[in-house]
Short mmCIF file of C-alpha atoms and ligand atoms in Angstrom, two decimals:
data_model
loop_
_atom_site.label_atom_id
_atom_site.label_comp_id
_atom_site.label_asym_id
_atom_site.label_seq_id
_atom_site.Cartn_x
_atom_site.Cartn_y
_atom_site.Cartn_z
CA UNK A 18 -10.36 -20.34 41.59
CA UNK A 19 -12.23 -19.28 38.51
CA UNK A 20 -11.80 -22.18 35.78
CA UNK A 21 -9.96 -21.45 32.30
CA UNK A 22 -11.78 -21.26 29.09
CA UNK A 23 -12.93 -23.06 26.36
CA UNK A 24 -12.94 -22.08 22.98
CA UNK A 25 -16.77 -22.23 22.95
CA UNK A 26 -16.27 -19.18 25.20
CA UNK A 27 -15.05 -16.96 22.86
CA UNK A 28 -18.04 -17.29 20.91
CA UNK A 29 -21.42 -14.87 21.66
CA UNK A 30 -23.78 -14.03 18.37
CA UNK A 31 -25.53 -11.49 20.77
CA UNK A 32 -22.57 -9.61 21.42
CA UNK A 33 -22.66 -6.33 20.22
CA UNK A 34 -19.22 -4.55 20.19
CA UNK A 35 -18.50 -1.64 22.46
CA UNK A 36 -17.72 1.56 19.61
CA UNK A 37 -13.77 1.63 21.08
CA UNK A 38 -13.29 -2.58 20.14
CA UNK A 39 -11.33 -3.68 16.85
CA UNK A 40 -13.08 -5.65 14.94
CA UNK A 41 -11.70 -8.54 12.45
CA UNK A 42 -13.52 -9.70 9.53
CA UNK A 43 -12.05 -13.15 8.86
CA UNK A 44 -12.87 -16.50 6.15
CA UNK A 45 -11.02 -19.70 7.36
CA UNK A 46 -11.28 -23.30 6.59
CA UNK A 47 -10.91 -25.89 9.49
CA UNK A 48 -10.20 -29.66 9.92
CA UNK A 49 -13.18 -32.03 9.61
CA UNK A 50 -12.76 -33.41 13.33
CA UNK A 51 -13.51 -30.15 14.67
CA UNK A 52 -17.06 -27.96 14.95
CA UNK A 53 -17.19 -24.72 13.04
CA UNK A 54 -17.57 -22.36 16.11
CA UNK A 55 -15.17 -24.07 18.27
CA UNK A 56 -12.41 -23.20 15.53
CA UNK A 57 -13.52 -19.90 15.31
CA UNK A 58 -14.02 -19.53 19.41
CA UNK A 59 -9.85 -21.01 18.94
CA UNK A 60 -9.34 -17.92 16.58
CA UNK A 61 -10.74 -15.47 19.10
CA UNK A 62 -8.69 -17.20 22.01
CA UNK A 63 -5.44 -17.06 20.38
CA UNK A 64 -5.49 -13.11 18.98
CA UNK A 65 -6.43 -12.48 22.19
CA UNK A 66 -6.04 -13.80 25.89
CA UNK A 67 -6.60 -17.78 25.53
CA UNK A 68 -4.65 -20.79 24.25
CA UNK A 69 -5.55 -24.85 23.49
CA UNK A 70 -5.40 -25.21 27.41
CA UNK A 71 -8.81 -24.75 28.80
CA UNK A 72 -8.33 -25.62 32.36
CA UNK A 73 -5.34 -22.29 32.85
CA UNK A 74 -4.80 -22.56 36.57
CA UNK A 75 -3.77 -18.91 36.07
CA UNK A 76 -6.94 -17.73 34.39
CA UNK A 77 -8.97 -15.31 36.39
CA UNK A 78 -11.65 -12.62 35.54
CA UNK A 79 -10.44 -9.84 34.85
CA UNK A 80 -8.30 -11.46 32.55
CA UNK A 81 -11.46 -12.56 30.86
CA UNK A 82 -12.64 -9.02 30.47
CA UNK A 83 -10.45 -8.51 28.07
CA UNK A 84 -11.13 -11.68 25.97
CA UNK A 85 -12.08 -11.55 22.16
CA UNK A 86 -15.65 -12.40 21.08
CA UNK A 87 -16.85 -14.14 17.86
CA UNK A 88 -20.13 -12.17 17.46
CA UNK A 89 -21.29 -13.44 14.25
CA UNK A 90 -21.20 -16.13 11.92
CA UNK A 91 -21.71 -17.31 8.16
CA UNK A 92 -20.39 -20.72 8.69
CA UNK A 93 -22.28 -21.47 4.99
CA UNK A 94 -19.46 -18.70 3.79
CA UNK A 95 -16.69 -19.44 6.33
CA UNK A 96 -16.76 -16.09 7.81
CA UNK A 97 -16.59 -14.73 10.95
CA UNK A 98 -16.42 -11.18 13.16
CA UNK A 99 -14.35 -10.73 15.88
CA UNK A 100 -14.09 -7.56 18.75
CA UNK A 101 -11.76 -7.03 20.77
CA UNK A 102 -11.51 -5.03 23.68
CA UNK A 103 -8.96 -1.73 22.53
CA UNK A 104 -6.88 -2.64 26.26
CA UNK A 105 -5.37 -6.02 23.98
CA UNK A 106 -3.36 -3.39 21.65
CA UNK A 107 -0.53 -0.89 22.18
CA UNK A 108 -1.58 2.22 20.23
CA UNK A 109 0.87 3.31 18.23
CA UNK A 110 2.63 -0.12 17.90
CA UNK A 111 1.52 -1.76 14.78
CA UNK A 112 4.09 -4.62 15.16
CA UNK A 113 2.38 -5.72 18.23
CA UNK A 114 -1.34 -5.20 17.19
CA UNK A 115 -0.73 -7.07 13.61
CA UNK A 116 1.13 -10.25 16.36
CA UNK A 117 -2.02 -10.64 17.57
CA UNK A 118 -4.80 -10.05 14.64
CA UNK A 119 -1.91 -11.76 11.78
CA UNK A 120 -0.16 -14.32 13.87
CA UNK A 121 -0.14 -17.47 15.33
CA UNK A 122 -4.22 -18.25 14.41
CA UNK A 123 -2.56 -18.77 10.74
CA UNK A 124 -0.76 -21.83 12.38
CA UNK A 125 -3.40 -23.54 14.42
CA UNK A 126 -3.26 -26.82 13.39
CA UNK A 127 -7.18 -26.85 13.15
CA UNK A 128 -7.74 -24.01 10.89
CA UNK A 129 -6.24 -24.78 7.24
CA UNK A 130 -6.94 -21.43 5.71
CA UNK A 131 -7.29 -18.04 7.24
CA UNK A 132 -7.59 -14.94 5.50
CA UNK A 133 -8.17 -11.88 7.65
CA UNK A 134 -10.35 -9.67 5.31
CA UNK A 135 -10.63 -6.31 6.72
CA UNK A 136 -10.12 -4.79 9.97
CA UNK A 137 -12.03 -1.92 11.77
CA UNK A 138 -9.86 0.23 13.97
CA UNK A 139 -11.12 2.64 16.82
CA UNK A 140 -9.92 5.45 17.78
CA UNK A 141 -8.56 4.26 20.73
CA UNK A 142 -6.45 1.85 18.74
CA UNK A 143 -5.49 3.88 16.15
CA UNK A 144 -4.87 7.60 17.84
CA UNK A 145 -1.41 7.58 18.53
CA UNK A 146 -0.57 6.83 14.71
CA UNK A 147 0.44 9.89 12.94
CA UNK A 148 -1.26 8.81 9.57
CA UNK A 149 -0.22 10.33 6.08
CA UNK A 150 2.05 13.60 6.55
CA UNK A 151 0.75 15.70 3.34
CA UNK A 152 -2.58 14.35 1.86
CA UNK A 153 -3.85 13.60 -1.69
CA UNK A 154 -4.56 17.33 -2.27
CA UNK A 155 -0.86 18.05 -1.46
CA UNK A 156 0.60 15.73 -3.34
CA UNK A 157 -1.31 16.48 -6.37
CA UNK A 158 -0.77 20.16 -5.45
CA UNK A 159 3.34 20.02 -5.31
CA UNK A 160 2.77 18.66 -9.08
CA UNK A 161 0.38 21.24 -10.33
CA UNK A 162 -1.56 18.61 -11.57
CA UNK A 163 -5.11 19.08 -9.45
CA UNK A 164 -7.23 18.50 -12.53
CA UNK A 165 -5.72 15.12 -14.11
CA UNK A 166 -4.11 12.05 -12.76
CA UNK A 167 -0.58 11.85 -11.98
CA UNK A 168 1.56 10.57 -14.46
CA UNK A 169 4.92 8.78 -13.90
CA UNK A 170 7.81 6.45 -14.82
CA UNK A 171 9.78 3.52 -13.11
CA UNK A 172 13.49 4.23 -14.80
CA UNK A 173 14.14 0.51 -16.73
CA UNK A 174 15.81 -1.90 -16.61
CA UNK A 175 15.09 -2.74 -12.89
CA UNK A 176 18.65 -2.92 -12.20
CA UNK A 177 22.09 -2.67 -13.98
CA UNK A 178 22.02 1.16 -15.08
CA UNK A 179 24.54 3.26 -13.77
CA UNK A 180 23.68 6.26 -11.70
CA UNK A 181 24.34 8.46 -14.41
CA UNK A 182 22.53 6.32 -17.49
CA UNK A 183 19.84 6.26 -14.01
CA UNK A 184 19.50 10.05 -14.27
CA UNK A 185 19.60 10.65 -18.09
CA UNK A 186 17.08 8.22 -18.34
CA UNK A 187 14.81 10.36 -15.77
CA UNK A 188 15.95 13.49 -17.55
CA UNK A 189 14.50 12.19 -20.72
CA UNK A 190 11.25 11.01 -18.99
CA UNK A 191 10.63 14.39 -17.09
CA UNK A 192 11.53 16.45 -20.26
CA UNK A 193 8.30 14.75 -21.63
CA UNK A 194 6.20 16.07 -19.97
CA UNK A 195 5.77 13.24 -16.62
CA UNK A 196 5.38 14.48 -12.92
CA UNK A 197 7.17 11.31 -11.42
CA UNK A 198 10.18 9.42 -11.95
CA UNK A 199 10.81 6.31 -9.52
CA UNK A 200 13.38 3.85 -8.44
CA UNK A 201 12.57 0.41 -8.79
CA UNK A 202 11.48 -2.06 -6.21
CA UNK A 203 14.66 -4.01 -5.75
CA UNK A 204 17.33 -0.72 -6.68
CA UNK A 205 18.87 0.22 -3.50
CA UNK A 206 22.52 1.09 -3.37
CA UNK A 207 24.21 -1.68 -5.88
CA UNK A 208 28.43 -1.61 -7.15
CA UNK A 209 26.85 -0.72 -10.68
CA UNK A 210 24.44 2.13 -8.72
CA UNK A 211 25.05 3.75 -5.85
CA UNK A 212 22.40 5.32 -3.90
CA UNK A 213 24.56 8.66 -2.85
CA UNK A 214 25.75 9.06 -6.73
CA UNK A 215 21.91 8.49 -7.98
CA UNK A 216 20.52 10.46 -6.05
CA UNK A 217 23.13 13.78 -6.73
CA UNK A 218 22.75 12.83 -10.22
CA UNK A 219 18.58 12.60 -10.44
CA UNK A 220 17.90 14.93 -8.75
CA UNK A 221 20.41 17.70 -10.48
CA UNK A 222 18.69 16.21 -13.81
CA UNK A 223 15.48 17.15 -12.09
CA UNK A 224 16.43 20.89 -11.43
CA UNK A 225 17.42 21.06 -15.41
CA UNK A 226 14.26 19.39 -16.44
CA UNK A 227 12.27 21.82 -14.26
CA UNK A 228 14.17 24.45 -15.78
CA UNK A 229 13.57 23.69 -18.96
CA UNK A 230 9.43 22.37 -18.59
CA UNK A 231 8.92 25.26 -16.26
CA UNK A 232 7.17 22.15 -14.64
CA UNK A 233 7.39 20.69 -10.75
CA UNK A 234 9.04 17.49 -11.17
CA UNK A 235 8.92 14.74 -8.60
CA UNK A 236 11.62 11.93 -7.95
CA UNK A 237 10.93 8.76 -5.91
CA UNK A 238 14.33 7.79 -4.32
CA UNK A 239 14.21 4.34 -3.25
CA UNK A 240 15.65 4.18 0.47
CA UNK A 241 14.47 0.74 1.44
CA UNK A 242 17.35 -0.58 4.02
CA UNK A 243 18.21 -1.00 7.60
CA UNK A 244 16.19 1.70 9.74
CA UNK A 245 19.43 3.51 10.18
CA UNK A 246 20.62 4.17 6.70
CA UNK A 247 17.26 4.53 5.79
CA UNK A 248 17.70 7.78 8.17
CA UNK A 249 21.18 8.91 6.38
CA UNK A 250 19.62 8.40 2.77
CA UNK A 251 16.52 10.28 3.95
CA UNK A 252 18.34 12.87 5.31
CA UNK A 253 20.70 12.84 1.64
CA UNK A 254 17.56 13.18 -0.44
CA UNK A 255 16.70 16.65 1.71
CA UNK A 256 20.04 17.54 1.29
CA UNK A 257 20.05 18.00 -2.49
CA UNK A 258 16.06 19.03 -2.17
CA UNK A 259 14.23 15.84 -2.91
CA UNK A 260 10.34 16.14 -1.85
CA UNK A 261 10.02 12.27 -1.37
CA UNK A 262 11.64 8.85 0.08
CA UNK A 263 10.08 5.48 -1.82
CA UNK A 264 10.33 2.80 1.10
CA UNK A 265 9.36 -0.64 0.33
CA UNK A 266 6.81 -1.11 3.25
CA UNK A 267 6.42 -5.02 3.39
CA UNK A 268 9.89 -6.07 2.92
CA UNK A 269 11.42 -3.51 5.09
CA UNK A 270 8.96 -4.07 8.02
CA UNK A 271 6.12 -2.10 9.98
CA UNK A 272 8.16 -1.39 12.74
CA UNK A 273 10.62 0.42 10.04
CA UNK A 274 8.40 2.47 8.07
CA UNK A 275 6.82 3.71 11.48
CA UNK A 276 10.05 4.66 12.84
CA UNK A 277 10.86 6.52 9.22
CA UNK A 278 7.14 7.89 9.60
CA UNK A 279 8.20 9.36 12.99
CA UNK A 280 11.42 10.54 12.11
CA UNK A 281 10.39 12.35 8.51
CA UNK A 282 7.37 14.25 11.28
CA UNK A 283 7.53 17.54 10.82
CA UNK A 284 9.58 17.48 7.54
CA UNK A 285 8.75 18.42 4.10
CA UNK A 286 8.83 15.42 2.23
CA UNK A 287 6.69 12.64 1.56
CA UNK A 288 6.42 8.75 1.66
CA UNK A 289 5.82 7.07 -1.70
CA UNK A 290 4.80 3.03 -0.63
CA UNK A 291 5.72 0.20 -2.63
CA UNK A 292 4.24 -2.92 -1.74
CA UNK A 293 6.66 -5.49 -3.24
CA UNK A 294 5.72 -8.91 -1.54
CA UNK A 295 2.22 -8.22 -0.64
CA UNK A 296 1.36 -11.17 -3.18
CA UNK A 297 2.62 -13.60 -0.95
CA UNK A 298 -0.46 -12.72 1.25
CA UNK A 299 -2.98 -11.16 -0.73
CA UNK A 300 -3.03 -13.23 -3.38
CA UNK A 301 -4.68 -16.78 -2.51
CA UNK A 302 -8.92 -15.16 -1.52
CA UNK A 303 -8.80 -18.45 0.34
CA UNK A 304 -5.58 -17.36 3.03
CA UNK A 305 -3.30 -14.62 3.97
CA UNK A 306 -4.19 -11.33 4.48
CA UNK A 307 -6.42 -8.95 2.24
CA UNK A 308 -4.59 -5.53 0.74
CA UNK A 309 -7.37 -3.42 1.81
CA UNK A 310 -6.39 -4.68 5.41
CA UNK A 311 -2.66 -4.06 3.90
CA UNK A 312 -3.82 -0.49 2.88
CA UNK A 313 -5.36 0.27 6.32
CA UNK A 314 -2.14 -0.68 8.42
CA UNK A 315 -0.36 1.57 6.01
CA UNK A 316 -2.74 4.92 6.24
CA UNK A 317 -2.57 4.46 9.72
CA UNK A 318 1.17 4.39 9.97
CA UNK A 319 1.42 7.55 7.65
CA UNK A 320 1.93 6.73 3.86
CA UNK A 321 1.39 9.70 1.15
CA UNK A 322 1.53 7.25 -1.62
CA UNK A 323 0.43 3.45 -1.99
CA UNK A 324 0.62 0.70 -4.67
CA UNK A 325 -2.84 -0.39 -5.09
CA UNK A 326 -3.34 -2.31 -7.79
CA UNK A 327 -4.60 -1.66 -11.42
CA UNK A 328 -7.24 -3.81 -12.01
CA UNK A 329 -5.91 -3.28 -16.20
CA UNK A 330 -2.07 -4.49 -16.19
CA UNK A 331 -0.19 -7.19 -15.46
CA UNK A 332 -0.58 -7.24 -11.91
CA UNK A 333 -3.66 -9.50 -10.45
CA UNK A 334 -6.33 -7.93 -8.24
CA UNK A 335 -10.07 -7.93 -9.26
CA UNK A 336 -11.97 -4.57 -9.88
CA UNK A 337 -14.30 -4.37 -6.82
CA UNK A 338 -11.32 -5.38 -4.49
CA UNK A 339 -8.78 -2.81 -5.99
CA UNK A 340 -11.66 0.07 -6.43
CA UNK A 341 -12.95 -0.68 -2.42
CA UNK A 342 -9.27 -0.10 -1.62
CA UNK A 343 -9.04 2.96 -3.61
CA UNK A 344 -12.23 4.59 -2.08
CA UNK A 345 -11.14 3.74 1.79
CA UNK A 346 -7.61 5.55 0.98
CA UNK A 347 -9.14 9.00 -0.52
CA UNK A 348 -12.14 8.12 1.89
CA UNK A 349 -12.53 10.37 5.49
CA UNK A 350 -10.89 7.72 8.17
CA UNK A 351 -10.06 8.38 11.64
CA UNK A 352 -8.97 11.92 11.31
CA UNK A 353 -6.32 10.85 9.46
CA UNK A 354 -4.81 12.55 5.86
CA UNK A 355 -5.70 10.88 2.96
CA UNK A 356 -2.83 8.47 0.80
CA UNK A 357 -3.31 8.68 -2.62
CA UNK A 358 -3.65 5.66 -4.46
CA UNK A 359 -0.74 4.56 -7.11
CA UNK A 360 -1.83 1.91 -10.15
CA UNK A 361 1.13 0.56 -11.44
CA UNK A 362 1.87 -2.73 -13.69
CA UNK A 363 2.36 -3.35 -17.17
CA UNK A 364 0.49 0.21 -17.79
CA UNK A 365 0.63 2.12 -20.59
CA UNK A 366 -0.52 5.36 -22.51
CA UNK A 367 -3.95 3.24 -23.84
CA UNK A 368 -4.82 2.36 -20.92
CA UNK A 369 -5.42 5.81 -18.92
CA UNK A 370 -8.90 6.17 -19.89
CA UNK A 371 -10.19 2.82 -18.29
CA UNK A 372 -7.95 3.47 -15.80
CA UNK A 373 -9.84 6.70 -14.78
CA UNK A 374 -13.15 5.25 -15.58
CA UNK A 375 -12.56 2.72 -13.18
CA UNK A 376 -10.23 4.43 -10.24
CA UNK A 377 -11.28 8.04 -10.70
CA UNK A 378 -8.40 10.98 -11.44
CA UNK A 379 -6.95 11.47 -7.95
CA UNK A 380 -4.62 8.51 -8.56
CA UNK A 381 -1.11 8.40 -10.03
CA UNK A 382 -0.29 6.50 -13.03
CA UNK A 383 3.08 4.81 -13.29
CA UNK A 384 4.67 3.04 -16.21
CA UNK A 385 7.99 1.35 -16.46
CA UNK A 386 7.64 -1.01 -19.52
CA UNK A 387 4.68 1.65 -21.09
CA UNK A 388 7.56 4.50 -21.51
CA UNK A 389 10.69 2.77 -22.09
CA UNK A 390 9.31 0.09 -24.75
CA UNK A 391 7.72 3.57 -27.13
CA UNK A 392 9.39 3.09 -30.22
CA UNK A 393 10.63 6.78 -29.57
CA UNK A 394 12.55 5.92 -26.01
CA UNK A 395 11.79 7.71 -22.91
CA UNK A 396 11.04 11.14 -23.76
CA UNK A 397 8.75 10.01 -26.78
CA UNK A 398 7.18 7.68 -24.00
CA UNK A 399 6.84 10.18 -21.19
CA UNK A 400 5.42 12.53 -23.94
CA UNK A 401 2.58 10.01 -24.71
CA UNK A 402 1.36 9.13 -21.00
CA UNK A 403 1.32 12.98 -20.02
CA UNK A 404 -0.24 13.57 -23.76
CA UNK A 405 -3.00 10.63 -22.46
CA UNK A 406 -3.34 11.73 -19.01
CA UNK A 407 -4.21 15.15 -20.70
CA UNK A 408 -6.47 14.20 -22.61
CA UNK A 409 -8.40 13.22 -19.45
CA UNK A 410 -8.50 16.86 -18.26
CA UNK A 411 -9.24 18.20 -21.59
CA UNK A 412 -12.08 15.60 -21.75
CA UNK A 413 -10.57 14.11 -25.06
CA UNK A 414 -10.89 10.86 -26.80
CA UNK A 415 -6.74 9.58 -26.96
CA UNK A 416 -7.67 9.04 -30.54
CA UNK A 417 -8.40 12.97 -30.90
CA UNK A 418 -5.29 13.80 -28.43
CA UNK A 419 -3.15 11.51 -30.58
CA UNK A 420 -3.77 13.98 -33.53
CA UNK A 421 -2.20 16.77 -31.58
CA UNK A 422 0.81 14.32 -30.07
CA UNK A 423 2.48 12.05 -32.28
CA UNK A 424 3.97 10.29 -29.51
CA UNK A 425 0.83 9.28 -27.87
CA UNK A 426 -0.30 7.83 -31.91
CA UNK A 427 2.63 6.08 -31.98
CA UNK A 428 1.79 4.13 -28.58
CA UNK A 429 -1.81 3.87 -29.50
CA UNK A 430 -0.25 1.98 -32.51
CA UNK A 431 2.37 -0.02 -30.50
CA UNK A 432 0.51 -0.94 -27.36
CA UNK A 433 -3.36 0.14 -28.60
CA UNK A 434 -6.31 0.47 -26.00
CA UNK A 435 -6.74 -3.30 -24.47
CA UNK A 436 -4.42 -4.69 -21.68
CA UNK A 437 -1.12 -6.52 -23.54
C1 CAP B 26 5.96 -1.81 -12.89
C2 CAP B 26 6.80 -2.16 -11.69
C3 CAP B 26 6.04 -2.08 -10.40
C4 CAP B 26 4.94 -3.08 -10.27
C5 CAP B 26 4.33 -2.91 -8.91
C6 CAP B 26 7.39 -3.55 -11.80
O1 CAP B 26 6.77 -1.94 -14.01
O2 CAP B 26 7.88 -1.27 -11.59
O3 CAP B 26 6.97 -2.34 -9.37
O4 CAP B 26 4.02 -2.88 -11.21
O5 CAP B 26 3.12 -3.58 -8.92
O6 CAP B 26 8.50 -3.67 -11.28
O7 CAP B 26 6.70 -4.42 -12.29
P1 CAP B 26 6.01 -1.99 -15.44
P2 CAP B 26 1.99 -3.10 -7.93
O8 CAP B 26 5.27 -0.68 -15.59
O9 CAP B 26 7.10 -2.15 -16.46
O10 CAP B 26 5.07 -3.14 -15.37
O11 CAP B 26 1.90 -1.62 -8.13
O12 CAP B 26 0.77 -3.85 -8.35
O13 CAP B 26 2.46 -3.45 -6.56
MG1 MG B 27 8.85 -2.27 -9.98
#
C-alpha cells in the first residue's frame, strides 16, 4: 500500500506547471520550530489533497496526481508559488475554489501569517464563469461619457434620509451635471428608507433630471440582502427602468453575487461592486488576502463595476498596488469583459486631475463627502466634479475650468488640490 505524504512532498523547485494548473502566489511567516519548506510543503498539502497525517492509510496514487506543488521559493522574502492541478476545483464554483486557495492554511498552527497575493487562473478553472455582462466600453457608452471619466455621487448622510429627501438629494446631484448617483454601503431597506419607496422615488427623479439635462443618468440601487430578495429588488429596479443593481460583494457572499450574476444573464442591467469589508483582509501586506486577488474573483464572477481604491482619499491602498489592480480589470483576461474600475473615498472636485494622472480616464469617480460638503449643496457640488471631470476632456487646467464654473472655484477654494 503506497505510504502517505509528507509535507516535504509537496515541495519540487523543478516543477514547471502544466498551462491548465492555478497557480498561488503566497508570503507567510511560520513558527521557529519548523523549516521554511516544510511549512510551505504544509500549505500545498492542505489547499490541496494532504493533511498533518503523513502516514494516510488511505493515500494512494492517483490521489497524488492531483497534489499541489511548491515550485519556487524566496524564503529570504517569505514567498512562495504554488500549482495546482485544474481537477482540485469545480469550475464555476468560486465558493469551493476560494475553500481551498483562502481556507484552512490561514489556521495552521505553524504558519503565523499568510497572505495569498495573486492568483493565476486557467481556463479550465475559470471557463464556466460568465465574467462581466456589459464591459467598460458599455458602461461608459450608456453615459455618453467615452471621452472623460465617470463622475458620480454617494447620496449623504449614509443613513437616516427618507426615501424622498433620498431622491431630491439625487435629483439635485444629477441636475448638476453627474452621470451616477449611488446608495450607500450599509442603506438597504431601513423603517426611515425603504428600498421599494427609494427606488420609485430615484428613479422617477432620474427620468425628470434626464428630461431636463437631456443627459443619460445612472442610479446605483443598493440590493445587498438575502439571495432571494436580492432577486425581487432586482427584478423592482427593471420594473421602473433602472440600468444597474449595487451589491455589496464581500458581505453578501461569493456564492450570492454568482447566483445574482446568473440570474441578471441575459438582462439589461449591470452590476456596480462595492467592496465594504475587504479591509479586514487586504489591509495588513503581512496576512489576509490581496485586492488584486479580490478583483480577480470578482471579474471572473461577472462584475461591471468595482471599488478599487484611490490611491488620493481617505481610503488606504498604495499607488502601485491600486494602479496593478486597475490595469488587470481594463486589461484582456480570459476572454472575459472588462469591469471598470471605481475610485471612491474622501474624493473631491481637486482631486480629478491626479486621479487621472495616476488611474487613467476609463474609471469612475465617486464622491459622497466631495458633493454634499460644497458650500453650494448638491447641485453646486455635482456641478463642480462634472465641471472637473470636464476639464479632463477639454484638456484644461481646473484653475482655467474654474473660470468658466463657479462651482468648481468654489471647491477649489473649500477643498483645494491636495488630499484633506
Ligand atoms: C465614500 C464612501 C465609499 C467608500 C468606499 C464611504 O464616501 O461612500 O463607500 O469610499 O471605499 O462610505 O466612505 P466619501 P472604497 O466620498 O464621503 O468618502 O471605494 O475604497 O471601497
Ligand atoms: Mg460608502
Amino acid at each position: 500500500m503506497t505510504e502517505g505524504m509528507e509535507y516535504e512532498e509537496f515541495v519540487d523547485e523543478g516543477y514547471e506547471p502544466g498551462n491548465e494548473e492555478l497557480v498561488c502566489y503566497f508570503y507567510f511567516e511560520h513558527v521557529d520550530e519548523v523549516e521554511f519548506e516544510w511549512a510551505a510543503g504544509g500549505i500545498a498539502a492542505e489547499s490541496s489533497v494532504g493533511t498533518w497525517e503523513p502516514g494516510l492509510k488511505t493515500m494512494n496514487d492517483s490521489v497524488k496526481e492531483h497534489s499541489a506543488t511548491v515550485f519556487q521559493l524566496d524564503e529570504d522574502n517569505g514567498r512562495i508559488s504554488v500549482a495546482y492541478p485544474p481537477e482540485l476545483f469545480e469550475s464555476g464554483n468560486l465558493p469551493q475554489i476560494l475553500s481551498s486557495i483562502t481556507g484552512n492554511i490561514y489556521g495552521l498552527e505553524e504558519i503565523e501569517r499568510l497572505r495569498l497575493l495573486d492568483v493565476e487562473f486557467s481556463e479550465a478553472v475559470a471557463g464556466r464563469f460568465l465574467g462581466p455582462q456589459l464591459g467598460l466600453k458599455e458602461v461608459k457608452k450608456r453615459a455618453g461619457a467615452e471621452e472623460r471619466p465617470l463622475v458620480g455621487t454617494i447620496v449623504k448622510p449614509k443613513l437616516g434620509l427618507t426615501s424622498e429627501e433620498h431622491a431630491s438629494v439625487a435629483y439635485d446631484s444629477w441636475k448638476g451635471g453627474l452621470d451616477i448617483v449611488k446608495d450607500d454601503e450599509n442603506l438597504a431597506s431601513m423603517q426611515f428608507n425603504d428600498f421599494d419607496k427609494r427606488v420609485k422615488n430615484t428613479l422617477d427623479a432620474k427620468k425628470q433630471a434626464e428630461e431636463e439635462t437631456g443627459e443619460s443618468k445612472i442610479y446605483f440601487p443598493n440590493i445587498t440582502a438575502p439571495v432571494a430578495e436580492m432577486k425581487r429588488r432586482a427584478e423592482l429596479v427593471m420594473d421602473n427602468d433602472g440600468s444597474y443593481v449595487m451589491i455589496d460583494i464581500l458581505t453578501a457572499g461569493w456564492s450570492a453575487v454568482q447566483e445574482m450574476r446568473e440570474y441578471l444573464e441575459g438582462r439589461d442591467i449591470g452590476i456596480h461592486a462595492h467592496r465594504a469589508q475587504h479591509a479586514a483582509y487586504t489591509r495588513l501586506k503581512t496576512h489576509g488576502i490581496s485586492m488584486l486577488s479580490i478583483a480577480k474573483f470578482a471579474r471572473l464572477v461577472g462584475v461591471d463595476n468595482l471599488h478599487a481604491g484611490t490611491v488620493v482619499g481617505k481610503m488606504e491602498g498604495g499607488k502601485e498596488e491600486v494602479q496593478e489592480i486597475y490595469s488587470f480589470l481594463r486589461s484582456d483576461w480570459l476572454e472575459k469583459k472588462t469591469t471598470i474600475p471605481v475610485a471612491s473615498g474622501g474624493l473631491h472636485p481637486g482631486l480629478v486631475p491626479d486621479l487621472v494622472d495616476l488611474l487613467g480616464e476609463d474609471i469612475v469617480i465617486q464622491a459622497g463627502g466631495g458633493v454634499h460638503g460644497h458650500p453650494g449643496g448638491s447641485e453646486a457640488g455635482g456641478r463642480a466634479l462634472r465641471a472637473a471631470a470636464d476639464a479632463v476632456k477639454e484638456g484644461k487646467t481646473l484653475e482655467e475650468k474654474a473660470e468658466e464654473v463657479e462651482e468648481l472655484q468654489e471647491a477649489l477654494e473649500k477643498w483645494g488640490r491636495e488630499e484633506t
